[in-house]
Amino acid sequence: MNNNGIFDSEIDLEVLQKRAKELSRLHQEECDDDYVELVEFTLGEEHYGLELVHVREVYPLHVLTFLPGVPKFIKGITNFRGQIISILDLKVFFELEDLNLSDQTRLIILKSKNMEFAVIVDALIGVCRVPGKQISAGLPTLSGKRAEYLKGVGPEGVIVLDALRLLEDPTLVVDI
Amino acid sequence: MQFIRISLMQKLIFMFVMVVLVPVSIISFYSFRDAKASLETAAFEHLASVRDVKRSRLIDYIQERFNDLALLSESQATIDGLEKMQHQAIVADGNFGIGSFEYEALYYEINQVFSKISHSYGYSDLFLLSPDNGYVMYSVEREDDLGEKLSSGALKNSGLAQVWRQVVEKNKEVMVDFSLYAPSNNEPSIFIGAPVKKDNKLIGVVVLQLNIEQLDKLMEVQSGMGATGQIYLVGEDYLMRTNSILEEEPTILTQKVRTTAVEEGIKDLAGEYIGFDYNNTEVLSAYSHVGLDEAFGVDFEWVIVAEESTAEAFAPIRALQKRIITIGVGLVLLAIVLGFIVARSIARPLNDLSEKFARMADGDLTIEVEPSRRSDEVGILVNSAGTMLTTLKEQTGAIIDSANNLASCIGEITATASQLAAGASETSSTISEVSATVEEIRHTAKLSSEKATQVEHDSEEMNQVAVEGEESSQQAVKGMKKINDEMEYIAESIVNLSEQTQNIGEIIGAVNDLSDQSNLLSVNASIEAAKAGEYGKGFAVVAQEVKSLAEQSKDATGQIKNILSDIQKATSTAVMATERGSKAVESGVGLTENSGQTISTLQLNIDDASQAASQINASSQQQLAGMEQLVTAMENIKEATSQNVGAARQLEDATHDLSDLGHKLNEISAKFTI
């Protein structure tokens, strides 16, 4: 810097621009890492969430075809845009009470490379963005199978389930 | 009013005493007063005359002494004696050579003349003095003063020296007042002196010493002055100039007298008065100045006082007083005795008679009056009283008998009259009750007639009202039917409304489904947007908007649903209400029809009642007329009975008065005992 002006030196200007870019990129990366998008829903009285990246679609339950000789957590199958997919009842799977269906009942279709199935939920709330840091490790009160598929507990008591683990769980594969 | 009762006897005695006492008192008072005044005057006159006599005698006495002196001063013997003495003095070198042979020879020669003169006239002493220096050249008595020099010696202040000085000075006869003279044993002495001249030249002074006893004797009291009377002289120095005959000690120039008499006398006044003397004794006093000044031209003055004690002077007055009182008391006692005797003879029979009359006044007629033997007025009075008593007894007896008869008759009459009055008043009260009852009945009949008329009138009005009521009830029936029709129409409308609302409900269900689906769609859109990553971010916003719209429409449908359910409830309630209303209207119609019938029946009944009321009215009119007649009849009866009652009352009153009269008569007669 000299006494004649602020941006006299080209070298100085270059350095400053470079630094600004670095700073902005760093911030953006942090932002992307920070937030997790969740599809929020209810099972009974409790709020749950599934990572949006693993969700293909949400869909109303129109027709449910029961299948004989399957574990109880398999509710049945349904026709989804010309494709037959199985329906997992999470309330049975997590050994929760109150198994009734209502007009609010919805299907959330989960999808990975190898697997695709629907879970039945009592009511769909919507999509929300949660800061990743705010998702805490877990709760000692959540016992049983739920603890296995638990990713954490978000703000306002939303139980975040590990969708990937559900999709890759071999126990869910029914082989007849 | 008389508080103390004084009997006739006391009065008479009192009168007697007064008749004696008053004139005696008046006569004694005036006679005593006059006697006292004249006695006093006499005493004063006596004193004054004694005083004047003594005064003139004193003047005469002194005049005689001056005459003696004049004779002496002009006699050849005196002139010769003086010349010889003066010659002797020249021989003895101014000293007289007293005691020397020459003097004694001269003395003897002179003394033969002078001692004779002195003794024969009764002088205490006689002096010859030299004009210069005042040598006492000769003295009859030869006391210590002989040979003394008066101008300067021990005697220069004595009375003798004064005489010498004044004679030389005035060249005439001189008298000096009393003084104590030492050579004469210091006794009070009085000197008179005169000049002795030869060829008009003063060759000596001749002096006489007066005899005090002669003066005292002159003043001694004559008869008529009593034991306490005295006359004395007082000088201007308030000392006495004579010896008091009442005192043991000599009083000349020792006793001081400062009384009013002396004070006045010094002022050349004369008078008499009652006062106090120098011993504080009350005295009658007469005083006067002696008048030495006017008579002899001397320069001093005496006061002559004549006194007598009042006790002695007024002794006759006291005696007179005592005598008058003694006579007065005697007369009063005599009057009391005489009064008692006379009063008793008059008062005793009157007293007896008055006692008897007092008993008669109390009604006791049992007393007896004994006839008197006296023929004067008292006797006649007593005899007449006896006669009167007898007559009174007879008359009173007759009256008592009559009164008793009258009382029994009156009793009977009274009882009858009372019964009559009681009967009449009973009848009267009964009639009053009957007429009151009749009046009430009449009133009731009138009232019932009025009421019947009113009922008739009212029933006509009621008839009209009933006709109107019937018409009204018919109109009401019509109105009710109209209301029924309207109610049915309302019910139909409400049912229609209910159906419409159900249709709205179905439409709302469809809208609700649409909003659900759009909500789902929004979620899927969000998912797709998330999958699209950076490119789907704008779409995510749209999806969010869609979601909020879906939620809003859902809320709206929810509200509409609530409103619809309220409307449905309201309509069903309205349906129920209209049903109840129509039922009520039906029953109302029935009731109105019933009331119409009832009113008709009522109309018939009212007609019947009206007829009955007319009949009642007619009969009550007849009853009223009958009652009016009855009332008039009762009034007549009532009047008659009330007159009866009045008469009975008057009768009763009259008998009462009569009875009272009888009682009074009885009482009056009972006062008398026969």
PDB file of C-alpha atoms in Angstrom, chain A residues 3 5 15 17 26 37-38 44 71 74 80 86 92 104 106 113 127 130 148 167 175:
ATOM      1  CA  ASN A   3      -0.125   6.959  -0.296  1.00  0.00           C
ATOM      2  CA  GLY A   5      -4.602   4.988  -3.743  1.00  0.00           C
ATOM      3  CA  VAL A  15      -5.042 -11.474  -3.540  1.00  0.00           C
ATOM      4  CA  GLN A  17     -10.478 -11.453  -4.869  1.00  0.00           C
ATOM      5  CA  LEU A  26     -16.206 -22.392   2.633  1.00  0.00           C
ATOM      6  CA  GLU A  37     -34.069 -32.480   4.831  1.00  0.00           C
ATOM      7  CA  LEU A  38     -36.698 -34.711   6.411  1.00  0.00           C
ATOM      8  CA  GLY A  44     -49.794 -42.772  16.783  1.00  0.00           C
ATOM      9  CA  PRO A  71     -44.828 -61.666   8.716  1.00  0.00           C
ATOM     10  CA  ILE A  74     -45.905 -56.726   6.004  1.00  0.00           C
ATOM     11  CA  PHE A  80     -48.309 -47.981  -7.504  1.00  0.00           C
ATOM     12  CA  SER A  86     -44.926 -54.190  -0.660  1.00  0.00           C
ATOM     13  CA  VAL A  92     -46.290 -53.373  13.923  1.00  0.00           C
ATOM     14  CA  GLN A 104     -55.272 -39.621   6.707  1.00  0.00           C
ATOM     15  CA  ARG A 106     -50.485 -42.266   3.631  1.00  0.00           C
ATOM     16  CA  LYS A 113     -30.410 -49.174  -5.597  1.00  0.00           C
ATOM     17  CA  VAL A 127     -40.990 -31.584   4.467  1.00  0.00           C
ATOM     18  CA  VAL A 130     -33.243 -29.497  10.261  1.00  0.00           C
ATOM     19  CA  GLU A 148     -31.589 -50.279  15.965  1.00  0.00           C
ATOM     20  CA  LEU A 167     -33.731 -50.422   3.010  1.00  0.00           C
ATOM     21  CA  ASP A 175     -38.434 -65.162   0.875  1.00  0.00           C
TER      22      ASP A 175
END
